[in-house]
Amino acid sequence: MTHPLNDPAHVQNLLETIRSKTPRVLRIMEVCGTHTHAVSRYSFRQTLDGHIDFISGPGCPVCVTTQADIDKMIAYARIPDTITTTFGDMLRVPGTHSSLAKIKAEGADIRVVFSPLDALKIAVDNPARQVIFFGVGFETTVPVVAASLKHAMRQNTKNYSVLSLHKTVPEALHALFSNHHRIDGLLLPGHVAAVLGLEPFSFLPQLHRLPSVVTGFTPVEILHSVKLLTQMVQNNENKLINGYPRVVTQSGNPLARKEIVDVFYQSDAQWRGLGDIPNSGLRIRPDFSLWDAEQKFQPSLPDDTPSLTECCCGAIITGQMKPVACPLFKNICTPENPQGPCMVSGEGACAAYYQYDRHFLRKETADNHGK
Ligand code: SF4
């Protein structure tokens, strides 16, 4: 029997309702990279063409990591006798002169892990070597990183440390929408809201007048949220709605948030495409300085990081451009030869367009070139 959250009849019904209710083409931003891929995978860009224009947002953690931070990771990975660990997506993201994958091929000991707890285990198994985990991610990832640091402290594993490049989503959205924007509504990341609850997103309708729906990840949940946004636009309402109640509660997950604040404090952070955003980063508290890679190691970093001029990821993750408008898309930049993080990452917009929207590309290119 079809699960109601994937029921084709229900999906069809929602599509028809959305088509019949949109007063004009609505620009809906899917903040989260997982939503970007789901929208492409389920062909919603095509099936709602002429009604909904889906715009990608800054919710792919690999994509918002700056080139300077990639260079920084490369510098840490070059420290002699050190094992560095990372999620797989970071490996092929180009830095200014190299990438983690290239220096791994040259001999650096860089290992892909699925969890910081795997990195901690590598440290336990290799007591004579320093093990650094590259902490890249949002509020969903950070509690587990915090748990790994607490474990390391409890078991006195001093050869483990974290380079924290973590970022927080609400601050980035505030920065993004504080400038002029042409977005009609937001699909908010359900997994971040599962940790934070609803309140940290309430400024979006209140301050920025943006209808917003916290959204799950099945076709029905995504379309249901689009329908709610459509209705809000039609009724001229700005509200925050929980469209993912089977997972997200009003108050989120206080235990996960406690893990975060026990180990990290908020600080300013640099975002690709958005620049320096106050209080949008998470640094390791002094109590954990023995496990803070930035306190333990000071590798020499490049003074200057000239930007990769032709990659347009910064414009794509801020909704100013579609992947197909990038001159490198599909010609020079492909998943096999990525020129920027949006093509590397499993949550990147360019990768989603490349993988799922090929048959739609000709029209999208014509419609969106130069946006
Ligand atoms: Fe960057 Fe490649 Fe995307 Fe262009 S297609 S924005 S070069 S990742």
Short mmCIF file of C-alpha atoms and ligand atoms in Angstrom, two decimals:
data_model
loop_
_atom_site.label_atom_id
_atom_site.label_comp_id
_atom_site.label_asym_id
_atom_site.label_seq_id
_atom_site.Cartn_x
_atom_site.Cartn_y
_atom_site.Cartn_z
CA MET A 1 0.00 0.00 0.00
CA THR A 2 1.29 3.48 -0.87
CA HIS A 3 2.40 5.51 2.10
CA PRO A 4 0.20 8.62 2.38
CA LEU A 5 3.31 10.83 2.34
CA ASN A 6 4.20 9.53 -1.13
CA ASP A 7 0.71 8.87 -2.48
CA PRO A 8 0.64 9.76 -6.24
CA ALA A 9 -3.07 10.64 -6.12
CA HIS A 10 -2.46 13.04 -3.26
CA VAL A 11 0.52 14.53 -5.11
CA GLN A 12 -1.62 15.02 -8.22
CA ASN A 13 -4.34 16.65 -6.19
CA LEU A 14 -1.88 19.06 -4.57
CA LEU A 15 -0.34 19.95 -7.94
CA GLU A 16 -3.75 20.78 -9.36
CA THR A 17 -4.69 22.84 -6.32
CA ILE A 18 -1.44 24.84 -6.52
CA ARG A 19 -1.90 25.43 -10.26
CA SER A 20 -5.44 26.66 -9.74
CA LYS A 21 -4.58 28.97 -6.84
CA THR A 22 -1.43 30.79 -7.97
CA PRO A 23 -2.38 34.37 -8.86
CA ARG A 24 0.90 34.78 -10.80
CA VAL A 25 4.25 33.02 -10.99
CA LEU A 26 5.39 32.88 -7.37
CA ARG A 27 9.07 32.91 -6.46
CA ILE A 28 9.46 30.34 -3.71
CA MET A 29 12.88 29.88 -2.14
CA GLU A 30 13.78 26.40 -0.97
CA VAL A 31 16.31 27.40 1.68
CA CYS A 32 17.66 23.91 2.22
CA GLY A 33 19.84 22.01 -0.25
CA THR A 34 17.96 18.79 0.47
CA HIS A 35 14.78 20.52 -0.63
CA THR A 36 16.54 21.81 -3.75
CA HIS A 37 17.38 18.24 -4.71
CA ALA A 38 13.91 16.96 -3.83
CA VAL A 39 12.25 19.66 -5.96
CA SER A 40 14.45 18.60 -8.89
CA ARG A 41 14.17 14.86 -8.25
CA TYR A 42 10.36 14.97 -8.14
CA SER A 43 10.28 17.22 -11.27
CA PHE A 44 8.37 19.98 -9.51
CA ARG A 45 10.25 22.65 -11.49
CA GLN A 46 8.68 21.26 -14.63
CA THR A 47 5.28 20.24 -13.34
CA LEU A 48 4.71 23.64 -11.72
CA ASP A 49 6.32 25.65 -14.51
CA GLY A 50 4.35 28.86 -15.07
CA HIS A 51 3.05 28.79 -11.50
CA ILE A 52 6.00 28.38 -9.15
CA ASP A 53 9.56 29.54 -9.77
CA PHE A 54 11.73 27.60 -7.32
CA ILE A 55 14.78 29.58 -6.18
CA SER A 56 17.68 27.95 -4.33
CA GLY A 57 18.82 29.42 -1.02
CA PRO A 58 21.86 29.34 1.27
CA GLY A 59 21.04 26.00 2.92
CA CYS A 60 23.81 23.81 1.57
CA PRO A 61 26.62 23.88 4.15
CA VAL A 62 29.34 22.93 1.68
CA CYS A 63 28.19 25.59 -0.80
CA VAL A 64 28.27 28.44 1.74
CA THR A 65 31.77 27.55 2.92
CA THR A 66 34.08 30.21 1.55
CA GLN A 67 37.06 29.61 -0.65
CA ALA A 68 39.24 31.04 2.16
CA ASP A 69 37.91 28.36 4.52
CA ILE A 70 38.62 25.66 1.94
CA ASP A 71 42.19 27.01 1.76
CA LYS A 72 42.29 26.90 5.56
CA MET A 73 41.24 23.23 5.62
CA ILE A 74 43.92 22.47 3.04
CA ALA A 75 46.53 24.18 5.26
CA TYR A 76 45.42 22.06 8.24
CA ALA A 77 45.49 18.89 6.16
CA ARG A 78 49.11 19.65 5.24
CA ILE A 79 50.30 19.69 8.87
CA PRO A 80 52.84 16.83 9.06
CA ASP A 81 51.86 13.61 10.87
CA THR A 82 48.25 14.69 11.14
CA ILE A 83 45.14 12.80 10.08
CA THR A 84 42.36 15.08 8.93
CA THR A 85 38.78 13.89 8.63
CA THR A 86 35.87 15.32 6.74
CA PHE A 87 32.50 14.57 5.24
CA GLY A 88 32.99 13.37 1.66
CA ASP A 89 31.47 16.40 -0.07
CA MET A 90 34.28 18.70 1.05
CA LEU A 91 36.98 16.69 -0.70
CA ARG A 92 36.51 17.96 -4.24
CA VAL A 93 35.55 21.58 -3.53
CA PRO A 94 38.16 23.75 -5.23
CA GLY A 95 40.24 26.07 -3.08
CA THR A 96 42.39 28.80 -4.59
CA HIS A 97 45.22 26.55 -5.72
CA SER A 98 44.22 23.03 -4.77
CA SER A 99 41.55 20.89 -3.09
CA LEU A 100 41.53 18.34 -0.29
CA ALA A 101 41.22 15.59 -2.91
CA LYS A 102 44.35 16.81 -4.73
CA ILE A 103 46.52 17.00 -1.65
CA LYS A 104 45.18 13.60 -0.54
CA ALA A 105 46.41 12.24 -3.87
CA GLU A 106 49.75 13.89 -3.12
CA GLY A 107 49.99 11.98 0.16
CA ALA A 108 48.12 13.91 2.86
CA ASP A 109 46.27 11.57 5.23
CA ILE A 110 42.69 12.77 4.75
CA ARG A 111 39.90 10.38 5.62
CA VAL A 112 36.20 10.59 4.84
CA VAL A 113 33.95 9.95 7.83
CA PHE A 114 30.19 9.81 8.23
CA SER A 115 30.21 11.23 11.75
CA PRO A 116 32.60 13.12 14.04
CA LEU A 117 32.32 10.11 16.33
CA ASP A 118 34.11 8.12 13.59
CA ALA A 119 36.84 10.76 13.65
CA LEU A 120 37.10 10.44 17.41
CA LYS A 121 37.50 6.66 17.04
CA ILE A 122 40.34 7.23 14.54
CA ALA A 123 42.02 9.39 17.21
CA VAL A 124 41.60 6.66 19.84
CA ASP A 125 43.04 4.08 17.42
CA ASN A 126 46.01 6.32 16.51
CA PRO A 127 47.20 7.79 19.82
CA ALA A 128 50.55 8.90 18.39
CA ARG A 129 48.95 11.13 15.76
CA GLN A 130 46.79 14.23 15.87
CA VAL A 131 43.33 13.83 14.33
CA ILE A 132 41.40 16.89 13.18
CA PHE A 133 37.73 16.87 12.17
CA PHE A 134 36.57 19.62 9.80
CA GLY A 135 33.29 20.83 11.31
CA VAL A 136 31.14 22.07 8.45
CA GLY A 137 27.38 22.19 8.82
CA PHE A 138 24.36 23.82 10.41
CA GLU A 139 22.40 23.32 13.62
CA THR A 140 21.54 19.76 12.58
CA THR A 141 25.17 18.62 12.51
CA VAL A 142 26.55 20.60 15.42
CA PRO A 143 25.02 18.61 18.33
CA VAL A 144 26.88 15.46 17.27
CA VAL A 145 30.13 17.40 16.90
CA ALA A 146 29.54 18.82 20.40
CA ALA A 147 28.95 15.28 21.68
CA SER A 148 32.23 14.13 20.13
CA LEU A 149 34.11 16.91 21.93
CA LYS A 150 32.45 16.08 25.23
CA HIS A 151 33.36 12.41 24.73
CA ALA A 152 36.95 13.38 23.94
CA MET A 153 37.13 15.47 27.10
CA ARG A 154 35.55 12.73 29.25
CA GLN A 155 37.86 10.02 27.99
CA ASN A 156 40.86 12.37 27.87
CA THR A 157 41.51 11.82 24.16
CA LYS A 158 43.81 14.78 23.63
CA ASN A 159 44.89 13.97 20.08
CA TYR A 160 41.38 14.78 18.73
CA SER A 161 40.30 18.28 17.75
CA VAL A 162 37.73 20.09 15.65
CA LEU A 163 38.19 22.97 13.22
CA SER A 164 34.80 24.61 13.66
CA LEU A 165 33.44 26.25 10.53
CA HIS A 166 29.83 25.67 11.59
CA LYS A 167 27.16 28.16 10.69
CA THR A 168 23.64 29.02 11.81
CA VAL A 169 20.70 29.36 9.44
CA PRO A 170 18.39 32.05 10.91
CA GLU A 171 21.15 34.69 10.99
CA ALA A 172 21.96 34.03 7.33
CA LEU A 173 18.31 34.37 6.34
CA HIS A 174 18.08 37.64 8.23
CA ALA A 175 21.15 38.92 6.38
CA LEU A 176 19.85 37.72 3.03
CA PHE A 177 16.41 39.28 3.38
CA SER A 178 17.62 42.50 4.97
CA ASN A 179 18.60 43.50 1.46
CA HIS A 180 16.07 43.95 -1.28
CA HIS A 181 14.58 40.64 -2.34
CA ARG A 182 11.94 39.38 -4.72
CA ILE A 183 10.89 36.23 -2.91
CA ASP A 184 7.21 35.47 -2.29
CA GLY A 185 7.61 32.70 0.25
CA LEU A 186 10.01 30.33 1.95
CA LEU A 187 10.25 26.59 2.34
CA LEU A 188 12.19 26.39 5.61
CA PRO A 189 14.50 23.48 6.49
CA GLY A 190 12.61 20.91 8.56
CA HIS A 191 15.71 19.34 10.07
CA VAL A 192 17.09 22.67 11.34
CA ALA A 193 13.67 23.53 12.79
CA ALA A 194 13.59 20.09 14.46
CA VAL A 195 16.51 21.33 16.57
CA LEU A 196 15.66 25.05 16.91
CA GLY A 197 11.85 24.90 17.02
CA LEU A 198 9.74 27.58 15.35
CA GLU A 199 10.51 30.74 17.28
CA PRO A 200 13.96 31.45 15.72
CA PHE A 201 12.21 31.73 12.33
CA SER A 202 9.37 34.00 13.45
CA PHE A 203 11.24 37.14 12.32
CA LEU A 204 10.75 36.08 8.69
CA PRO A 205 7.03 36.88 8.47
CA GLN A 206 7.16 39.56 11.18
CA LEU A 207 10.19 41.56 10.06
CA HIS A 208 10.62 40.62 6.42
CA ARG A 209 6.94 40.00 5.59
CA LEU A 210 7.74 36.61 4.15
CA PRO A 211 5.20 33.77 4.28
CA SER A 212 7.19 30.82 5.62
CA VAL A 213 6.49 27.11 6.04
CA VAL A 214 8.74 24.63 7.85
CA THR A 215 8.81 21.75 5.41
CA GLY A 216 9.42 18.01 5.41
CA PHE A 217 11.09 16.08 2.65
CA THR A 218 8.52 13.82 0.96
CA PRO A 219 6.74 14.93 -2.24
CA VAL A 220 3.48 15.39 -0.36
CA GLU A 221 5.09 17.45 2.40
CA ILE A 222 6.87 19.73 -0.07
CA LEU A 223 3.76 20.29 -2.18
CA HIS A 224 1.60 20.77 0.89
CA SER A 225 3.98 23.52 2.02
CA VAL A 226 3.92 25.12 -1.44
CA LYS A 227 0.13 25.05 -1.29
CA LEU A 228 0.17 26.76 2.12
CA LEU A 229 2.52 29.44 0.76
CA THR A 230 0.28 29.92 -2.26
CA GLN A 231 -2.73 30.40 -0.03
CA MET A 232 -0.88 32.90 2.16
CA VAL A 233 0.17 34.95 -0.88
CA GLN A 234 -3.39 34.82 -2.21
CA ASN A 235 -4.78 36.00 1.13
CA ASN A 236 -2.00 38.56 1.65
CA GLU A 237 -0.96 36.86 4.90
CA ASN A 238 2.52 36.64 6.38
CA LYS A 239 2.68 33.73 8.78
CA LEU A 240 5.06 31.04 9.93
CA ILE A 241 3.42 27.62 9.62
CA ASN A 242 4.73 24.27 10.78
CA GLY A 243 4.25 22.04 7.75
CA TYR A 244 6.33 19.24 9.28
CA PRO A 245 4.52 18.54 12.56
CA ARG A 246 5.39 14.84 12.61
CA VAL A 247 9.00 15.90 13.37
CA VAL A 248 9.10 19.60 14.33
CA THR A 249 7.64 20.90 17.58
CA GLN A 250 7.15 24.48 18.71
CA SER A 251 10.16 24.29 21.03
CA GLY A 252 12.38 22.02 18.93
CA ASN A 253 14.89 19.76 20.64
CA PRO A 254 16.17 21.37 23.86
CA LEU A 255 18.67 18.54 24.50
CA ALA A 256 20.32 19.07 21.10
CA ARG A 257 20.43 22.84 21.70
CA LYS A 258 22.00 22.27 25.12
CA GLU A 259 24.74 20.19 23.48
CA ILE A 260 25.42 23.11 21.13
CA VAL A 261 25.60 25.84 23.79
CA ASP A 262 27.62 23.67 26.17
CA VAL A 263 30.46 23.50 23.65
CA PHE A 264 30.04 26.40 21.19
CA TYR A 265 29.39 30.13 21.30
CA GLN A 266 28.11 32.34 18.51
CA SER A 267 30.53 34.50 16.56
CA ASP A 268 30.68 36.29 13.23
CA ALA A 269 31.30 34.11 10.18
CA GLN A 270 32.07 34.52 6.52
CA TRP A 271 29.57 33.01 4.05
CA ARG A 272 30.10 32.46 0.36
CA GLY A 273 27.87 34.91 -1.46
CA LEU A 274 26.75 36.67 1.72
CA GLY A 275 30.01 37.91 3.24
CA ASP A 276 30.50 38.49 6.94
CA ILE A 277 27.32 37.85 8.95
CA PRO A 278 27.23 38.79 12.65
CA ASN A 279 26.65 35.89 15.05
CA SER A 280 26.20 33.35 12.28
CA GLY A 281 29.15 31.12 13.18
CA LEU A 282 29.88 28.77 16.07
CA ARG A 283 33.27 28.72 17.78
CA ILE A 284 34.51 26.30 20.42
CA ARG A 285 34.32 27.55 24.01
CA PRO A 286 37.60 28.10 25.91
CA ASP A 287 36.72 25.17 28.23
CA PHE A 288 37.32 22.92 25.22
CA SER A 289 40.41 24.71 23.89
CA LEU A 290 42.47 21.51 24.13
CA TRP A 291 40.16 20.10 21.47
CA ASP A 292 39.95 23.28 19.36
CA ALA A 293 42.13 22.83 16.26
CA GLU A 294 42.50 26.61 15.91
CA GLN A 295 43.99 26.83 19.39
CA LYS A 296 46.24 23.80 18.92
CA PHE A 297 47.64 24.47 15.46
CA GLN A 298 48.56 27.59 13.56
CA PRO A 299 49.43 26.47 10.03
CA SER A 300 50.45 29.30 7.73
CA LEU A 301 47.46 30.44 5.73
CA PRO A 302 47.48 32.24 2.38
CA ASP A 303 47.46 36.02 2.94
CA ASP A 304 45.15 36.65 0.09
CA THR A 305 42.46 34.48 -1.46
CA PRO A 306 41.61 35.67 -4.95
CA SER A 307 38.10 34.48 -5.71
CA LEU A 308 37.38 31.93 -8.41
CA THR A 309 36.03 34.59 -10.71
CA GLU A 310 33.97 32.44 -13.03
CA CYS A 311 32.11 30.30 -10.50
CA CYS A 312 28.76 31.88 -9.68
CA CYS A 313 27.87 29.82 -6.59
CA GLY A 314 27.63 32.98 -4.48
CA ALA A 315 24.90 34.37 -6.76
CA ILE A 316 23.12 31.02 -6.96
CA ILE A 317 22.82 30.42 -3.22
CA THR A 318 21.50 33.92 -2.69
CA GLY A 319 18.77 33.47 -5.27
CA GLN A 320 20.17 35.95 -7.79
CA MET A 321 20.92 33.41 -10.50
CA LYS A 322 19.92 29.94 -11.64
CA PRO A 323 22.63 27.32 -12.18
CA VAL A 324 21.89 27.18 -15.89
CA ALA A 325 22.78 30.86 -16.22
CA CYS A 326 26.35 30.17 -15.12
CA PRO A 327 28.51 30.17 -18.27
CA LEU A 328 30.45 27.16 -17.00
CA PHE A 329 27.39 25.01 -16.23
CA LYS A 330 27.43 21.72 -18.09
CA ASN A 331 30.17 22.88 -20.48
CA ILE A 332 33.20 23.10 -18.24
CA CYS A 333 31.61 22.46 -14.86
CA THR A 334 30.16 18.98 -14.42
CA PRO A 335 29.96 16.55 -11.50
CA GLU A 336 33.11 14.88 -12.90
CA ASN A 337 34.94 18.20 -13.20
CA PRO A 338 33.31 20.53 -10.65
CA GLN A 339 34.43 24.17 -10.65
CA GLY A 340 32.57 25.16 -7.49
CA PRO A 341 30.89 23.72 -4.39
CA CYS A 342 27.36 23.95 -5.84
CA MET A 343 28.33 21.25 -8.35
CA VAL A 344 30.30 19.14 -5.86
CA SER A 345 27.87 18.91 -3.01
CA GLY A 346 25.09 16.36 -2.78
CA GLU A 347 22.97 19.34 -1.66
CA GLY A 348 24.23 21.81 -4.25
CA ALA A 349 21.85 23.53 -6.66
CA CYS A 350 24.10 23.05 -9.71
CA ALA A 351 24.38 19.33 -9.00
CA ALA A 352 20.58 19.08 -8.65
CA TYR A 353 19.96 20.86 -11.95
CA TYR A 354 22.60 18.79 -13.69
CA GLN A 355 21.33 15.49 -12.35
CA TYR A 356 17.58 15.90 -12.65
CA ASP A 357 16.58 18.84 -14.84
CA ARG A 358 18.43 18.12 -18.08
CA HIS A 359 15.30 17.89 -20.21
CA PHE A 360 14.15 21.23 -18.90
CA LEU A 361 17.44 23.00 -19.34
CA ARG A 362 16.88 24.51 -22.76
CA LYS A 363 13.81 26.42 -21.61
CA GLU A 364 15.30 27.36 -18.23
CA THR A 365 18.40 28.67 -19.95
CA ALA A 366 16.34 30.87 -22.24
CA ASP A 367 14.12 32.11 -19.43
CA ASN A 368 16.73 32.75 -16.79
CA HIS A 369 19.93 33.69 -18.48
CA GLY A 370 21.25 36.87 -16.99
CA LYS A 371 18.94 36.90 -13.97
FE1 SF4 B 1 30.07 27.25 -9.88
FE2 SF4 B 1 29.92 25.19 -11.56
FE3 SF4 B 1 27.71 26.03 -10.44
FE4 SF4 B 1 28.92 27.51 -12.29
S1 SF4 B 1 27.95 25.52 -12.60
S2 SF4 B 1 28.10 28.23 -10.33
S3 SF4 B 1 31.07 27.05 -11.88
S4 SF4 B 1 29.47 25.16 -9.38
#
